[in-house]
Amino acid sequence: MEEYQGPCDEVGFNPEEAHNIVKECVDGILGGEDYNQENINQWTANIVEQSISHLVKLGKAYKYIVTCAVVQRSAFGFHTASSCFWDTTSDGTCTVKWENRTMNCIVNVFAIAIVL
């Protein structure tokens, strides 16, 4: 994983920017794949590691938490929820929903500002 480079001048968590980064990671790992239980651990590990690596490269003063769930598509659907108690002026979150004909993926990014 890349080293933290220190904060840049830009302040604030940008959920759209994080969403684009994570979606690109998920597309690169799961795009063109069919659900395969044997690959789930590797896929989810790669998604969270690549997402964090790219987020850290932004150079913002944040601690990141990234979660990923990949499930086989079914008629039963897939639901998830999260809640945070934090400073909404500096901290943030984004959720990326991704799917193809055989699987669903949900990635959550939580960004907690580092106060120095």
N, CA and C atoms as an extended XYZ file, in Angstrom:
348
Properties=species:S:1:pos:R:3:atomname:S:1:resname:S:1:resid:I:1 pbc="F F F"
N         0.850       -1.173        0.000 N   MET     1
C         0.000        0.000        0.000 CA  MET     1
C         0.895        1.234        0.000 C   MET     1
N         0.423        2.296       -0.630 N   GLU     2
C         1.170        3.541       -0.744 CA  GLU     2
C         1.280        4.228        0.620 C   GLU     2
N         2.339        4.982        0.788 N   GLU     3
C         2.538        5.754        2.005 CA  GLU     3
C         1.682        7.012        1.972 C   GLU     3
N         1.239        7.459        3.127 N   TYR     4
C         0.484        8.696        3.251 CA  TYR     4
C         1.424        9.857        2.958 C   TYR     4
N         1.026       10.769        2.077 N   GLN     5
C         1.884       11.851        1.621 CA  GLN     5
C         1.674       13.173        2.359 C   GLN     5
N         0.774       13.203        3.323 N   GLY     6
C         0.489       14.450        4.009 CA  GLY     6
C        -0.675       15.162        3.361 C   GLY     6
N        -1.335       16.054        4.090 N   PRO     7
C        -2.543       16.693        3.578 CA  PRO     7
C        -2.260       17.672        2.452 C   PRO     7
N        -3.226       17.786        1.545 N   CYS     8
C        -3.142       18.804        0.492 CA  CYS     8
C        -4.005       19.987        0.914 C   CYS     8
N        -4.079       21.003        0.078 N   ASP     9
C        -4.812       22.217        0.429 CA  ASP     9
C        -6.323       22.027        0.437 C   ASP     9
N        -6.817       21.073       -0.345 N   GLU    10
C        -8.255       20.866       -0.446 CA  GLU    10
C        -8.801       20.313        0.868 C   GLU    10
N        -9.888       20.899        1.342 N   VAL    11
C       -10.470       20.501        2.616 CA  VAL    11
C       -11.837       19.881        2.365 C   VAL    11
N       -12.185       18.885        3.159 N   GLY    12
C       -13.508       18.289        3.085 CA  GLY    12
C       -13.527       16.997        2.304 C   GLY    12
N       -14.385       16.115        2.745 N   PHE    13
C       -14.561       14.835        2.076 CA  PHE    13
C       -15.474       15.030        0.878 C   PHE    13
N       -15.067       14.535       -0.264 N   ASN    14
C       -15.852       14.658       -1.487 CA  ASN    14
C       -16.422       13.278       -1.820 C   ASN    14
N       -17.700       13.026       -1.472 N   PRO    15
C       -18.271       11.689       -1.711 CA  PRO    15
C       -18.324       11.303       -3.184 C   PRO    15
N       -18.494       12.269       -4.073 N   GLU    16
C       -18.528       11.960       -5.507 CA  GLU    16
C       -17.167       11.469       -5.991 C   GLU    16
N       -16.116       12.131       -5.526 N   GLU    17
C       -14.753       11.726       -5.881 CA  GLU    17
C       -14.461       10.317       -5.353 C   GLU    17
N       -14.837       10.050       -4.103 N   ALA    18
C       -14.639        8.725       -3.517 CA  ALA    18
C       -15.452        7.670       -4.263 C   ALA    18
N       -16.690        8.010       -4.619 N   HIS    19
C       -17.552        7.087       -5.358 CA  HIS    19
C       -16.904        6.689       -6.685 C   HIS    19
N       -16.370        7.666       -7.409 N   ASN    20
C       -15.733        7.390       -8.700 CA  ASN    20
C       -14.501        6.505       -8.543 C   ASN    20
N       -13.715        6.754       -7.511 N   ILE    21
C       -12.520        5.951       -7.250 CA  ILE    21
C       -12.906        4.507       -6.965 C   ILE    21
N       -13.870        4.318       -6.064 N   VAL    22
C       -14.272        2.970       -5.669 CA  VAL    22
C       -14.939        2.245       -6.835 C   VAL    22
N       -15.793        2.936       -7.577 N   LYS    23
C       -16.466        2.296       -8.709 CA  LYS    23
C       -15.454        1.806       -9.728 C   LYS    23
N       -14.422        2.589       -9.968 N   GLU    24
C       -13.368        2.181      -10.894 CA  GLU    24
C       -12.643        0.925      -10.391 C   GLU    24
N       -12.390        0.858       -9.105 N   CYS    25
C       -11.760       -0.335       -8.515 CA  CYS    25
C       -12.653       -1.558       -8.674 C   CYS    25
N       -13.929       -1.408       -8.355 N   VAL    26
C       -14.870       -2.531       -8.455 CA  VAL    26
C       -15.006       -2.975       -9.907 C   VAL    26
N       -15.147       -2.033      -10.821 N   ASP    27
C       -15.239       -2.377      -12.244 CA  ASP    27
C       -14.007       -3.155      -12.701 C   ASP    27
N       -12.836       -2.732      -12.253 N   GLY    28
C       -11.595       -3.383      -12.652 CA  GLY    28
C       -11.459       -4.795      -12.118 C   GLY    28
N       -12.029       -5.050      -10.946 N   ILE    29
C       -11.897       -6.367      -10.313 CA  ILE    29
C       -13.046       -7.300      -10.682 C   ILE    29
N       -14.267       -6.798      -10.654 N   LEU    30
C       -15.428       -7.657      -10.895 CA  LEU    30
C       -15.961       -7.588      -12.322 C   LEU    30
N       -15.616       -6.556      -13.048 N   GLY    31
C       -16.123       -6.409      -14.411 CA  GLY    31
C       -15.781       -7.620      -15.260 C   GLY    31
N       -16.768       -8.178      -15.915 N   GLY    32
C       -16.555       -9.331      -16.771 CA  GLY    32
C       -16.532      -10.666      -16.041 C   GLY    32
N       -16.661      -10.640      -14.710 N   GLU    33
C       -16.636      -11.881      -13.918 CA  GLU    33
C       -18.056      -12.358      -13.647 C   GLU    33
N       -18.191      -13.660      -13.457 N   ASP    34
C       -19.421      -14.262      -12.960 CA  ASP    34
C       -19.191      -14.666      -11.516 C   ASP    34
N       -20.276      -14.691      -10.731 N   TYR    35
C       -20.167      -15.062       -9.320 CA  TYR    35
C       -19.477      -16.424       -9.189 C   TYR    35
N       -18.501      -16.475       -8.298 N   ASN    36
C       -17.789      -17.715       -8.000 CA  ASN    36
C       -17.376      -17.651       -6.536 C   ASN    36
N       -17.978      -18.479       -5.713 N   GLN    37
C       -17.731      -18.470       -4.270 CA  GLN    37
C       -16.239      -18.571       -3.944 C   GLN    37
N       -15.495      -19.303       -4.737 N   GLU    38
C       -14.063      -19.500       -4.477 CA  GLU    38
C       -13.258      -18.210       -4.630 C   GLU    38
N       -13.780      -17.232       -5.345 N   ASN    39
C       -13.050      -15.980       -5.585 CA  ASN    39
C       -13.457      -14.832       -4.665 C   ASN    39
N       -14.497      -15.016       -3.873 N   ILE    40
C       -15.052      -13.910       -3.083 CA  ILE    40
C       -14.024      -13.290       -2.140 C   ILE    40
N       -13.293      -14.101       -1.385 N   ASN    41
C       -12.322      -13.542       -0.431 CA  ASN    41
C       -11.269      -12.691       -1.136 C   ASN    41
N       -10.766      -13.164       -2.255 N   GLN    42
C        -9.747      -12.411       -2.994 CA  GLN    42
C       -10.338      -11.144       -3.603 C   GLN    42
N       -11.528      -11.260       -4.184 N   TRP    43
C       -12.165      -10.082       -4.777 CA  TRP    43
C       -12.405       -8.993       -3.741 C   TRP    43
N       -13.004       -9.358       -2.608 N   THR    44
C       -13.308       -8.339       -1.597 CA  THR    44
C       -12.032       -7.727       -1.026 C   THR    44
N       -11.012       -8.550       -0.778 N   ALA    45
C        -9.735       -8.027       -0.274 CA  ALA    45
C        -9.124       -7.049       -1.277 C   ALA    45
N        -9.139       -7.410       -2.561 N   ASN    46
C        -8.577       -6.527       -3.582 CA  ASN    46
C        -9.351       -5.216       -3.690 C   ASN    46
N       -10.666       -5.295       -3.600 N   ILE    47
C       -11.497       -4.086       -3.699 CA  ILE    47
C       -11.185       -3.127       -2.559 C   ILE    47
N       -11.141       -3.617       -1.313 N   VAL    48
C       -10.891       -2.705       -0.195 CA  VAL    48
C        -9.451       -2.183       -0.209 C   VAL    48
N        -8.492       -3.029       -0.548 N   GLU    49
C        -7.090       -2.587       -0.577 CA  GLU    49
C        -6.844       -1.552       -1.665 C   GLU    49
N        -7.364       -1.806       -2.868 N   GLN    50
C        -7.182       -0.831       -3.951 CA  GLN    50
C        -7.914        0.471       -3.666 C   GLN    50
N        -9.121        0.374       -3.118 N   SER    51
C        -9.897        1.582       -2.806 CA  SER    51
C        -9.154        2.443       -1.794 C   SER    51
N        -8.686        1.840       -0.708 N   ILE    52
C        -7.950        2.605        0.309 CA  ILE    52
C        -6.681        3.197       -0.285 C   ILE    52
N        -5.962        2.413       -1.063 N   SER    53
C        -4.723        2.897       -1.668 CA  SER    53
C        -4.977        4.142       -2.518 C   SER    53
N        -6.013        4.113       -3.340 N   HIS    54
C        -6.321        5.262       -4.195 CA  HIS    54
C        -6.843        6.456       -3.391 C   HIS    54
N        -7.626        6.200       -2.353 N   LEU    55
C        -8.116        7.291       -1.507 CA  LEU    55
C        -6.966        7.974       -0.779 C   LEU    55
N        -6.025        7.196       -0.265 N   VAL    56
C        -4.872        7.760        0.452 CA  VAL    56
C        -4.029        8.628       -0.484 C   VAL    56
N        -3.946        8.235       -1.748 N   LYS    57
C        -3.157        9.003       -2.725 CA  LYS    57
C        -3.719       10.410       -2.941 C   LYS    57
N        -4.970       10.643       -2.543 N   LEU    58
C        -5.537       11.992       -2.656 CA  LEU    58
C        -4.826       12.969       -1.731 C   LEU    58
N        -4.163       12.456       -0.698 N   GLY    59
C        -3.390       13.300        0.210 CA  GLY    59
C        -4.219       14.115        1.176 C   GLY    59
N        -5.435       13.680        1.451 N   LYS    60
C        -6.289       14.406        2.395 CA  LYS    60
C        -6.102       13.843        3.802 C   LYS    60
N        -6.328       14.673        4.801 N   ALA    61
C        -6.129       14.285        6.199 CA  ALA    61
C        -7.338       13.505        6.721 C   ALA    61
N        -7.453       12.265        6.261 N   TYR    62
C        -8.559       11.402        6.662 CA  TYR    62
C        -8.067       10.018        7.013 C   TYR    62
N        -8.750        9.408        7.951 N   LYS    63
C        -8.641        7.976        8.179 CA  LYS    63
C        -9.801        7.364        7.411 C   LYS    63
N        -9.532        6.291        6.683 N   TYR    64
C       -10.565        5.662        5.869 CA  TYR    64
C       -10.887        4.268        6.384 C   TYR    64
N       -12.159        3.959        6.357 N   ILE    65
C       -12.642        2.610        6.628 CA  ILE    65
C       -13.426        2.205        5.391 C   ILE    65
N       -13.067        1.067        4.803 N   VAL    66
C       -13.750        0.591        3.604 CA  VAL    66
C       -14.251       -0.825        3.870 C   VAL    66
N       -15.542       -1.035        3.623 N   THR    67
C       -16.122       -2.373        3.747 CA  THR    67
C       -16.650       -2.799        2.387 C   THR    67
N       -16.686       -4.103        2.160 N   CYS    68
C       -17.146       -4.617        0.877 CA  CYS    68
C       -17.899       -5.917        1.098 C   CYS    68
N       -19.033       -6.039        0.450 N   ALA    69
C       -19.810       -7.282        0.474 CA  ALA    69
C       -20.141       -7.655       -0.962 C   ALA    69
N       -19.889       -8.905       -1.305 N   VAL    70
C       -20.248       -9.433       -2.624 CA  VAL    70
C       -21.125      -10.652       -2.386 C   VAL    70
N       -22.310      -10.648       -2.990 N   VAL    71
C       -23.239      -11.766       -2.826 CA  VAL    71
C       -23.761      -12.197       -4.191 C   VAL    71
N       -24.127      -13.456       -4.250 N   GLN    72
C       -24.724      -13.975       -5.468 CA  GLN    72
C       -26.094      -13.355       -5.650 C   GLN    72
N       -26.411      -12.991       -6.872 N   ARG    73
C       -27.713      -12.393       -7.165 CA  ARG    73
C       -28.806      -13.420       -6.964 C   ARG    73
N       -29.887      -12.984       -6.346 N   SER    74
C       -31.022      -13.879       -6.126 CA  SER    74
C       -32.306      -13.061       -6.127 C   SER    74
N       -33.402      -13.758       -6.090 N   ALA    75
C       -34.705      -13.106       -6.050 CA  ALA    75
C       -34.981      -12.458       -4.700 C   ALA    75
N       -34.166      -12.768       -3.694 N   PHE    76
C       -34.397      -12.268       -2.344 CA  PHE    76
C       -33.827      -10.878       -2.112 C   PHE    76
N       -32.987      -10.401       -2.997 N   GLY    77
C       -32.424       -9.067       -2.855 CA  GLY    77
C       -31.305       -9.019       -1.843 C   GLY    77
N       -30.809       -7.805       -1.614 N   PHE    78
C       -29.682       -7.592       -0.704 CA  PHE    78
C       -29.845       -6.210       -0.092 C   PHE    78
N       -29.912       -6.136        1.223 N   HIS    79
C       -30.125       -4.865        1.917 CA  HIS    79
C       -29.044       -4.676        2.964 C   HIS    79
N       -28.642       -3.433        3.144 N   THR    80
C       -27.630       -3.110        4.139 CA  THR    80
C       -27.907       -1.706        4.678 C   THR    80
N       -27.407       -1.431        5.864 N   ALA    81
C       -27.564       -0.103        6.467 CA  ALA    81
C       -26.362        0.185        7.351 C   ALA    81
N       -26.098        1.461        7.572 N   SER    82
C       -25.044        1.863        8.499 CA  SER    82
C       -25.444        3.191        9.128 C   SER    82
N       -24.831        3.484       10.257 N   SER    83
C       -25.095        4.727       10.953 CA  SER    83
C       -23.801        5.198       11.593 C   SER    83
N       -23.586        6.501       11.636 N   CYS    84
C       -22.362        7.051       12.201 CA  CYS    84
C       -22.697        8.207       13.139 C   CYS    84
N       -21.927        8.316       14.204 N   PHE    85
C       -22.015        9.458       15.109 CA  PHE    85
C       -20.686       10.184       14.983 C   PHE    85
N       -20.695       11.315       14.251 N   TRP    86
C       -19.460       12.024       13.982 CA  TRP    86
C       -19.736       13.464       13.614 C   TRP    86
N       -18.704       14.179       13.236 N   ASP    87
C       -18.813       15.579       12.847 CA  ASP    87
C       -19.172       15.654       11.364 C   ASP    87
N       -20.402       15.973       11.074 N   THR    88
C       -20.873       15.983        9.685 CA  THR    88
C       -20.257       17.109        8.856 C   THR    88
N       -19.601       18.071        9.489 N   THR    89
C       -18.965       19.147        8.729 CA  THR    89
C       -17.613       18.721        8.162 C   THR    89
N       -16.999       17.687        8.736 N   SER    90
C       -15.680       17.268        8.250 CA  SER    90
C       -15.624       15.802        7.842 C   SER    90
N       -16.406       14.960        8.462 N   ASP    91
C       -16.388       13.530        8.160 CA  ASP    91
C       -17.432       13.212        7.097 C   ASP    91
N       -17.285       12.054        6.469 N   GLY    92
C       -18.247       11.717        5.427 CA  GLY    92
C       -18.257       10.250        5.075 C   GLY    92
N       -19.196        9.895        4.235 N   THR    93
C       -19.347        8.517        3.789 CA  THR    93
C       -19.874        8.496        2.364 C   THR    93
N       -19.629        7.397        1.693 N   CYS    94
C       -20.268        7.157        0.410 CA  CYS    94
C       -20.460        5.660        0.237 C   CYS    94
N       -21.454        5.300       -0.525 N   THR    95
C       -21.772        3.907       -0.794 CA  THR    95
C       -21.794        3.695       -2.293 C   THR    95
N       -21.118        2.639       -2.730 N   VAL    96
C       -21.105        2.277       -4.142 CA  VAL    96
C       -21.857        0.964       -4.291 C   VAL    96
N       -22.896        0.993       -5.112 N   LYS    97
C       -23.668       -0.209       -5.419 CA  LYS    97
C       -23.295       -0.633       -6.831 C   LYS    97
N       -22.925       -1.885       -6.968 N   TRP    98
C       -22.504       -2.405       -8.267 CA  TRP    98
C       -23.159       -3.756       -8.472 C   TRP    98
N       -23.563       -4.051       -9.701 N   GLU    99
C       -24.160       -5.356       -9.964 CA  GLU    99
C       -23.943       -5.765      -11.402 C   GLU    99
N       -23.981       -7.069      -11.601 N   ASN   100
C       -24.046       -7.613      -12.950 CA  ASN   100
C       -25.116       -8.700      -12.932 C   ASN   100
N       -25.176       -9.527      -13.911 N   ARG   101
C       -26.264      -10.511      -13.980 CA  ARG   101
C       -26.146      -11.627      -12.954 C   ARG   101
N       -24.953      -11.794      -12.320 N   THR   102
C       -24.763      -12.907      -11.385 CA  THR   102
C       -24.459      -12.497       -9.954 C   THR   102
N       -24.123      -11.229       -9.715 N   MET   103
C       -23.753      -10.830       -8.348 CA  MET   103
C       -24.036       -9.361       -8.071 C   MET   103
N       -24.117       -9.053       -6.785 N   ASN   104
C       -24.269       -7.691       -6.274 CA  ASN   104
C       -23.066       -7.387       -5.391 C   ASN   104
N       -22.632       -6.151       -5.426 N   CYS   105
C       -21.518       -5.708       -4.586 CA  CYS   105
C       -21.888       -4.359       -3.979 C   CYS   105
N       -21.630       -4.234       -2.686 N   ILE   106
C       -21.821       -2.950       -2.011 CA  ILE   106
C       -20.537       -2.617       -1.267 C   ILE   106
N       -20.009       -1.415       -1.547 N   VAL   107
C       -18.799       -0.942       -0.882 CA  VAL   107
C       -19.168        0.332       -0.135 C   VAL   107
N       -18.808        0.385        1.148 N   ASN   108
C       -18.999        1.589        1.964 CA  ASN   108
C       -17.648        2.194        2.286 C   ASN   108
N       -17.538        3.512        2.138 N   VAL   109
C       -16.355        4.243        2.523 CA  VAL   109
C       -16.740        5.206        3.629 C   VAL   109
N       -16.010        5.141        4.731 N   PHE   110
C       -16.188        6.072        5.841 CA  PHE   110
C       -14.901        6.864        5.962 C   PHE   110
N       -15.001        8.190        5.946 N   ALA   111
C       -13.828        9.071        6.022 CA  ALA   111
C       -13.924        9.899        7.292 C   ALA   111
N       -12.959        9.736        8.187 N   ILE   112
C       -12.939       10.445        9.454 CA  ILE   112
C       -11.759       11.428        9.432 C   ILE   112
N       -12.045       12.697        9.575 N   ALA   113
C       -11.013       13.727        9.498 CA  ALA   113
C        -9.990       13.565       10.628 C   ALA   113
N        -8.736       13.747       10.270 N   ILE   114
C        -7.647       13.730       11.253 CA  ILE   114
C        -7.467       15.168       11.722 C   ILE   114
N        -7.677       15.387       12.992 N   VAL   115
C        -7.539       16.715       13.558 CA  VAL   115
C        -6.165       16.801       14.207 C   VAL   115
N        -5.337       17.699       13.703 N   LEU   116
C        -3.957       17.830       14.220 CA  LEU   116
C        -3.831       18.993       15.160 C   LEU   116
